[in-house]
Amino acid sequence: MIEISGLTKVYGQTTVLDGIDFTVADGEIAAVVGPSGAGKSTLARCINLLERPTAGSVVVGGRDLAALSGRELRRARREIGTVFQSANLLRRLTAAQNVALPMRHRGLEDAEVRRRVGDLLERVDMLHRANHFPSQLSGGQRQRIGIARGLALRPSVLLADEATSGLDPESTRSILGLLTGLRDELGVTLLVITHEMDVVRGIADQVAQLDHGRIVEHGSVVDVVRRSDSPLSRALLPMPPTPRAPEGLALWTLRYAADVVSPFWLSRASAQLGDLALLSALTEEVGGSSVGRLTVGLDPNQDAHRVASVFEALGITAERQIMGGIGVVAGAAGETAA
Ligand SMILES: Nc1ncnc2c1ncn2[C@@H]1O[C@H](COP(=O)(O)OP(=O)(O)OP(=O)(O)O)[C@@H](O)[C@H]1O
Ligand SMILES: [Mg+2]
């Protein structure tokens, strides 16, 4: 469990983290997203106490790390494994030696180190590359070794800072599968820092958007996805590209998150609204519920308010697009030209 409260980090005159409150429950996967420079890596470094917070507390496994010093802090930090982008492996050491390093630092016995390294390499499916050097491994393989090393001291918390950045989709998928497996099998609590929304959709339970050192939006992934009109929701679920619309149709953007939406919504909407052209659609599973975003075309003479309420009654948020943008926000408030 990670409990962060009032976490603030100031460098000189610059406040990089500004009163962060954030909790990750045991065995949960939390994602932190945000633009470059938002403070994501600083947050990670304050959680594992590579950086000392200027103010606030970071409680991991019941202990306030910011209040500890010296040996106590070193011991408490073993609770936290960290994986960075590009894994930061030592070039002169083999994969196995890199994984062994934290255990050697701790003075574990040779036999114990060998046994654990074998287990860890097996877990990340890299036993067959044990004696390769980092330069002989692919990016995804290096990340696997980085994860094995992050787990070397059996942490209860794993921080992954851009652990899948720069990997191809296939390697990303396999790393994400590995991380989810760690949670499921070992109960590791995961904090994943990423700018890739696919990663958030793929594995996170909760997500926080960081901007200028503050959490500007936060919630369970399913809840955020259901917010019809939030920037994070839009970022998480970008609209699929729409082909050029046929002449004479009013375009509507539809969004839904299932279990409130009938699988027959399309025919039901059409029964009330008449001809309905499906121009683009993307449906997928997010956090166990299926979500969709679509562009449909309707007769432009339809009353916008009515169209909106027909969709709303079906559990779908509808917005009319005007001249390439979205101009009419649907819902109880009716038409509002933006
Ligand atoms: N040691 C430092 N001294 C001064 N400023 C720093 C230091 N470390 C980070 N910063 C500043 O803090 C801000 C946040 O940096 P950080 O690395 O946390 O961003 P980030 O969200 O991880 O960005 P990216 O997505 O590019 O990795 C930046 O403006 C950066 O310049
Ligand atoms: Mg960063």
Coordinates of C-alpha atoms and ligand atoms in Angstrom, one line a residue:
M1 CA 0.0 0.0 0.0
I2 CA 1.2 3.5 -0.9
E3 CA -0.3 6.5 0.9
I4 CA 0.9 9.8 -0.3
S5 CA -0.3 13.0 1.3
G6 CA 0.6 16.6 0.8
L7 CA 3.6 15.6 -1.2
T8 CA 5.5 18.6 -2.3
K9 CA 8.9 18.9 -4.0
V10 CA 10.6 22.2 -4.7
Y11 CA 13.8 22.6 -6.6
G12 CA 15.2 26.1 -6.0
Q13 CA 12.3 28.4 -7.0
T14 CA 10.4 25.7 -8.9
T15 CA 7.6 23.8 -7.3
V16 CA 7.6 20.5 -9.2
L17 CA 5.1 18.6 -7.0
D18 CA 2.5 20.6 -5.4
G19 CA 0.5 18.9 -2.6
I20 CA -0.1 15.4 -4.1
D21 CA -2.6 13.2 -2.3
F22 CA -2.7 9.7 -3.7
T23 CA -3.4 6.2 -2.4
V24 CA -2.7 2.9 -4.0
A25 CA -4.2 -0.1 -2.3
D26 CA -2.4 -3.5 -1.8
G27 CA -2.4 -5.4 -5.1
E28 CA -3.7 -2.5 -7.1
I29 CA -2.3 -1.2 -10.3
A30 CA -2.3 2.6 -10.5
A31 CA -1.2 4.6 -13.5
V32 CA 0.1 8.2 -13.4
V33 CA -0.1 10.0 -16.7
G34 CA 0.6 13.6 -17.7
P35 CA 2.6 15.7 -20.2
S36 CA 6.3 15.8 -20.2
G37 CA 7.6 17.9 -17.3
A38 CA 4.4 17.3 -15.3
G39 CA 6.4 15.8 -12.4
K40 CA 5.8 12.1 -13.0
S41 CA 9.4 10.9 -12.6
T42 CA 9.9 13.3 -9.6
L43 CA 6.9 11.6 -8.0
A44 CA 8.4 8.2 -8.5
R45 CA 11.7 9.4 -7.1
C46 CA 10.0 10.9 -4.1
I47 CA 8.1 7.6 -3.5
N48 CA 11.3 5.5 -3.4
L49 CA 13.0 8.3 -1.6
L50 CA 15.7 8.7 -4.2
E51 CA 14.6 12.3 -3.7
R52 CA 13.6 13.7 -0.3
P53 CA 10.2 15.4 -0.4
T54 CA 10.2 19.1 0.6
A55 CA 6.9 18.5 2.5
G56 CA 4.3 15.8 2.9
S57 CA 4.5 12.1 3.6
V58 CA 5.0 8.9 1.7
V59 CA 3.8 5.9 3.6
V60 CA 4.7 2.5 2.2
G61 CA 3.6 -0.6 4.1
G62 CA 2.6 1.5 7.1
R63 CA 6.0 3.3 7.4
D64 CA 6.5 7.0 6.6
L65 CA 9.6 6.9 4.5
A66 CA 10.1 10.6 4.5
A67 CA 10.5 10.5 8.3
L68 CA 13.2 7.8 8.2
S69 CA 16.9 8.2 7.8
G70 CA 20.0 6.1 7.4
R71 CA 19.7 2.4 7.9
E72 CA 16.0 2.5 8.6
L73 CA 15.4 4.2 5.3
R74 CA 17.6 1.7 3.4
R75 CA 15.7 -1.2 4.9
A76 CA 12.3 0.4 4.2
R77 CA 13.4 1.1 0.6
R78 CA 13.8 -2.6 0.0
E79 CA 10.0 -2.7 0.0
I80 CA 10.0 -0.7 -3.2
G81 CA 11.4 -2.0 -6.5
T82 CA 11.9 0.4 -9.4
V83 CA 12.0 -0.2 -13.2
F84 CA 13.1 2.7 -15.4
Q85 CA 12.8 3.3 -19.1
S86 CA 15.6 1.5 -20.9
A87 CA 16.1 -0.5 -17.7
N88 CA 19.4 1.1 -16.8
L89 CA 21.3 -2.2 -16.9
L90 CA 25.0 -2.2 -16.3
R91 CA 26.6 -2.9 -19.7
R92 CA 29.6 -4.9 -18.3
L93 CA 27.4 -7.3 -16.4
T94 CA 25.4 -10.2 -17.8
A95 CA 21.6 -10.4 -17.4
A96 CA 22.0 -12.7 -14.5
Q97 CA 24.7 -10.5 -12.8
N98 CA 22.5 -7.4 -13.3
V99 CA 19.6 -9.2 -11.5
A100 CA 21.9 -10.4 -8.8
L101 CA 23.3 -7.0 -8.1
P102 CA 20.8 -5.8 -5.4
M103 CA 21.2 -9.1 -3.6
R104 CA 25.0 -8.8 -3.6
H105 CA 24.7 -5.3 -2.2
R106 CA 22.6 -6.7 0.5
G107 CA 25.1 -9.4 1.2
L108 CA 23.0 -12.5 0.5
E109 CA 24.8 -15.7 0.2
D110 CA 26.0 -17.1 -3.2
A111 CA 23.7 -20.1 -3.1
E112 CA 20.7 -18.0 -2.2
V113 CA 21.5 -15.4 -4.9
R114 CA 21.9 -18.1 -7.6
R115 CA 18.6 -19.6 -6.6
R116 CA 16.7 -16.3 -6.6
V117 CA 18.3 -15.2 -9.8
G118 CA 17.2 -18.4 -11.5
D119 CA 13.6 -18.0 -10.1
L120 CA 13.4 -14.3 -11.2
L121 CA 14.8 -15.0 -14.7
E122 CA 12.3 -17.8 -15.1
R123 CA 9.5 -15.5 -14.0
V124 CA 10.3 -13.0 -16.6
D125 CA 10.9 -15.7 -19.1
M126 CA 14.6 -14.9 -19.7
L127 CA 16.4 -17.9 -18.3
H128 CA 17.7 -18.6 -21.8
R129 CA 19.4 -15.2 -21.9
A130 CA 21.0 -15.4 -18.4
N131 CA 24.5 -15.0 -19.8
H132 CA 23.8 -12.4 -22.4
F133 CA 25.1 -8.9 -22.0
P134 CA 22.6 -6.0 -22.3
S135 CA 23.9 -5.1 -25.7
Q136 CA 22.9 -8.6 -26.9
L137 CA 19.3 -8.2 -25.8
S138 CA 16.3 -6.5 -27.4
G139 CA 14.6 -3.5 -25.7
G140 CA 11.8 -5.7 -24.5
Q141 CA 14.2 -8.3 -23.1
R142 CA 16.2 -5.6 -21.3
Q143 CA 13.0 -4.4 -19.7
R144 CA 12.3 -7.9 -18.5
I145 CA 15.7 -8.1 -16.9
G146 CA 15.1 -4.6 -15.4
I147 CA 11.8 -6.0 -13.9
A148 CA 13.6 -9.1 -12.6
R149 CA 16.2 -6.8 -10.9
G150 CA 13.4 -4.6 -9.5
L151 CA 11.9 -7.7 -7.9
A152 CA 15.2 -9.0 -6.6
L153 CA 14.6 -7.9 -3.0
R154 CA 11.0 -9.1 -3.0
P155 CA 9.4 -5.7 -2.8
S156 CA 5.8 -5.2 -2.0
V157 CA 5.6 -2.2 -4.3
L158 CA 7.0 -1.9 -7.9
L159 CA 7.4 1.5 -9.5
A160 CA 7.6 1.4 -13.3
D161 CA 8.7 4.7 -14.9
E162 CA 8.0 4.5 -18.6
A163 CA 8.9 0.9 -18.6
T164 CA 7.3 0.3 -21.9
S165 CA 8.2 3.5 -23.7
G166 CA 9.9 2.9 -27.0
L167 CA 8.9 -0.7 -27.2
D168 CA 7.0 -2.2 -30.1
P169 CA 3.3 -3.1 -29.4
E170 CA 4.1 -6.8 -29.1
S171 CA 6.8 -6.2 -26.5
T172 CA 4.6 -3.7 -24.7
R173 CA 1.8 -6.3 -24.5
S174 CA 4.1 -8.9 -23.1
I175 CA 5.6 -6.6 -20.5
L176 CA 2.1 -5.6 -19.5
G177 CA 1.1 -9.2 -19.2
L178 CA 4.2 -9.8 -17.0
L179 CA 3.3 -6.8 -14.7
T180 CA -0.3 -8.0 -14.4
G181 CA 1.0 -11.4 -13.5
L182 CA 3.1 -10.0 -10.8
R183 CA 0.1 -8.4 -9.2
D184 CA -2.1 -11.5 -9.6
E185 CA 0.5 -14.0 -8.4
L186 CA 2.7 -12.1 -6.0
G187 CA 0.2 -9.4 -4.9
V188 CA 2.7 -6.7 -5.8
T189 CA 1.3 -3.2 -5.7
L190 CA 2.2 -1.4 -9.0
L191 CA 2.6 2.2 -9.8
V192 CA 3.0 2.6 -13.5
I193 CA 4.1 5.9 -14.9
T194 CA 3.4 6.2 -18.6
H195 CA 2.4 8.5 -21.4
E196 CA 0.8 5.7 -23.3
M197 CA -3.0 5.5 -22.8
D198 CA -3.0 2.0 -24.2
V199 CA -1.0 0.9 -21.1
V200 CA -3.5 2.6 -18.8
R201 CA -6.5 1.0 -20.6
G202 CA -4.7 -2.3 -20.6
I203 CA -3.7 -2.8 -17.0
A204 CA -4.6 0.0 -14.6
D205 CA -7.3 -0.1 -11.9
Q206 CA -7.0 3.6 -11.2
V207 CA -5.4 6.5 -13.0
A208 CA -4.3 10.0 -12.0
Q209 CA -3.5 12.8 -14.4
L210 CA -0.6 15.0 -13.3
D211 CA -0.2 18.5 -14.6
H212 CA 2.2 21.1 -13.3
G213 CA 2.8 19.1 -10.2
R214 CA -0.9 18.6 -9.3
I215 CA -3.3 15.9 -9.8
V216 CA -5.9 17.4 -12.1
E217 CA -8.1 14.3 -12.6
H218 CA -8.2 11.1 -10.8
G219 CA -10.4 8.0 -10.5
S220 CA -10.9 4.3 -11.2
V221 CA -10.3 3.7 -14.9
V222 CA -13.8 2.6 -15.4
D223 CA -15.2 5.7 -13.7
V224 CA -13.0 8.0 -15.7
V225 CA -14.0 6.3 -18.9
R226 CA -17.6 6.8 -18.0
R227 CA -17.1 10.5 -17.5
S228 CA -18.5 11.7 -20.8
D229 CA -16.9 15.1 -20.8
S230 CA -13.5 15.0 -19.1
P231 CA -10.1 15.6 -20.7
L232 CA -8.7 12.4 -19.2
S233 CA -11.6 10.4 -20.4
R234 CA -11.1 11.8 -23.9
A235 CA -7.4 11.1 -23.8
L236 CA -8.1 7.5 -22.6
L237 CA -10.6 6.9 -25.4
P238 CA -9.6 8.9 -28.4
M239 CA -12.1 8.9 -31.2
P240 CA -11.4 6.7 -34.2
P241 CA -10.7 8.6 -37.4
T242 CA -13.8 9.4 -39.3
P243 CA -13.8 9.0 -43.1
R244 CA -15.2 11.9 -45.1
A245 CA -18.8 12.1 -44.2
P246 CA -21.5 11.7 -46.9
E247 CA -23.2 15.0 -48.0
G248 CA -26.2 16.1 -46.1
L249 CA -25.8 14.3 -42.9
A250 CA -25.4 15.7 -39.4
L251 CA -22.5 14.0 -37.6
W252 CA -22.8 12.9 -34.0
T253 CA -20.2 11.7 -31.7
L254 CA -21.4 8.9 -29.4
R255 CA -19.7 7.6 -26.3
Y256 CA -20.7 4.9 -23.9
A257 CA -19.3 2.6 -21.2
A258 CA -21.3 -0.6 -21.3
D259 CA -23.2 -2.5 -18.6
V260 CA -25.7 0.4 -18.8
V261 CA -26.1 0.1 -22.5
S262 CA -28.2 -2.5 -24.3
P263 CA -26.4 -4.5 -26.9
F264 CA -29.3 -3.5 -29.2
W265 CA -28.9 0.2 -28.8
L266 CA -28.2 0.8 -32.4
S267 CA -31.5 -0.6 -33.7
R268 CA -33.4 1.0 -30.8
A269 CA -31.9 4.4 -31.6
S270 CA -32.7 3.9 -35.3
A271 CA -36.3 2.9 -34.5
Q272 CA -36.8 6.3 -33.0
L273 CA -34.5 8.5 -35.1
G274 CA -34.9 6.9 -38.5
D275 CA -31.9 6.3 -40.9
L276 CA -28.6 6.2 -39.0
A277 CA -25.3 6.0 -40.8
L278 CA -22.5 4.3 -38.9
L279 CA -19.3 6.2 -40.0
S280 CA -16.7 5.0 -37.5
A281 CA -16.7 2.8 -34.4
L282 CA -14.3 1.5 -31.9
T283 CA -15.4 -0.7 -29.1
E284 CA -13.2 -2.4 -26.6
E285 CA -12.9 -3.8 -23.1
V286 CA -11.7 -1.4 -20.4
G287 CA -11.4 -2.5 -16.9
G288 CA -13.8 -5.3 -17.5
S289 CA -16.6 -3.2 -19.1
S290 CA -17.0 -2.6 -22.7
V291 CA -16.8 0.9 -24.0
G292 CA -17.4 2.5 -27.4
R293 CA -17.0 5.7 -29.2
L294 CA -18.6 6.1 -32.6
T295 CA -19.4 8.7 -35.2
V296 CA -22.9 8.4 -36.8
G297 CA -24.7 10.4 -39.4
L298 CA -28.3 11.5 -39.0
D299 CA -30.8 13.6 -40.9
P300 CA -29.8 17.3 -40.1
N301 CA -33.4 18.3 -39.7
Q302 CA -33.7 16.2 -36.6
D303 CA -34.2 18.2 -33.5
A304 CA -30.8 18.1 -31.7
H305 CA -32.3 18.1 -28.3
R306 CA -34.5 15.1 -29.2
V307 CA -31.5 13.2 -30.7
A308 CA -29.6 13.8 -27.5
S309 CA -32.3 12.6 -25.3
V310 CA -32.9 9.4 -27.3
F311 CA -29.3 8.5 -26.9
E312 CA -29.2 9.6 -23.3
A313 CA -32.1 7.3 -22.5
L314 CA -30.0 4.5 -24.0
G315 CA -27.1 5.3 -21.8
I316 CA -25.1 7.0 -24.5
T317 CA -23.6 10.5 -24.5
A318 CA -24.2 12.2 -27.8
E319 CA -22.6 15.4 -29.1
R320 CA -23.4 17.0 -32.4
Q321 CA -20.3 17.8 -34.5
I322 CA -20.3 21.2 -36.2
M323 CA -17.8 22.0 -38.9
G324 CA -15.3 19.5 -37.9
G325 CA -15.6 20.3 -34.2
I326 CA -18.1 19.3 -31.6
G327 CA -20.6 22.1 -31.3
V328 CA -23.6 20.9 -29.5
V329 CA -23.3 19.2 -26.1
A330 CA -26.2 16.9 -25.6
G331 CA -28.0 16.0 -22.5
A332 CA -30.6 17.6 -20.2
A333 CA -29.3 21.0 -20.8
G334 CA -30.1 20.7 -24.5
E335 CA -28.3 22.6 -27.2
T336 CA -25.3 24.8 -26.2
A337 CA -23.3 26.1 -29.1
A338 CA -19.7 26.0 -28.0
Ligands
LIG1 N1 17.0 17.7 -10.0 C1 16.2 18.7 -10.6 N2 16.5 20.0 -10.4 C2 15.7 21.0 -10.9 N3 14.6 20.7 -11.6 C3 14.2 19.4 -11.8 C4 15.0 18.3 -11.3 N4 14.4 17.2 -11.6 C5 13.3 17.5 -12.4 N5 13.2 18.9 -12.4 C6 12.1 19.6 -13.1 O1 10.9 19.1 -12.6 C7 9.9 19.1 -13.7 C8 9.3 17.7 -13.7 O2 10.3 16.8 -14.1 P1 9.9 15.2 -14.3 O3 11.2 14.5 -14.7 O4 9.3 14.8 -13.0 O5 8.8 15.2 -15.4 P2 8.1 14.0 -16.1 O6 6.6 14.2 -15.9 O7 8.7 12.7 -15.6 O8 8.4 14.3 -17.6 P3 8.7 13.2 -18.8 O9 7.4 12.8 -19.3 O10 9.4 14.1 -19.8 O11 9.6 12.2 -18.3 C9 10.6 19.5 -15.0 O12 10.3 20.8 -15.2 C10 12.1 19.3 -14.6 O13 12.9 20.2 -15.3
MG2 MG 9.8 11.2 -16.6

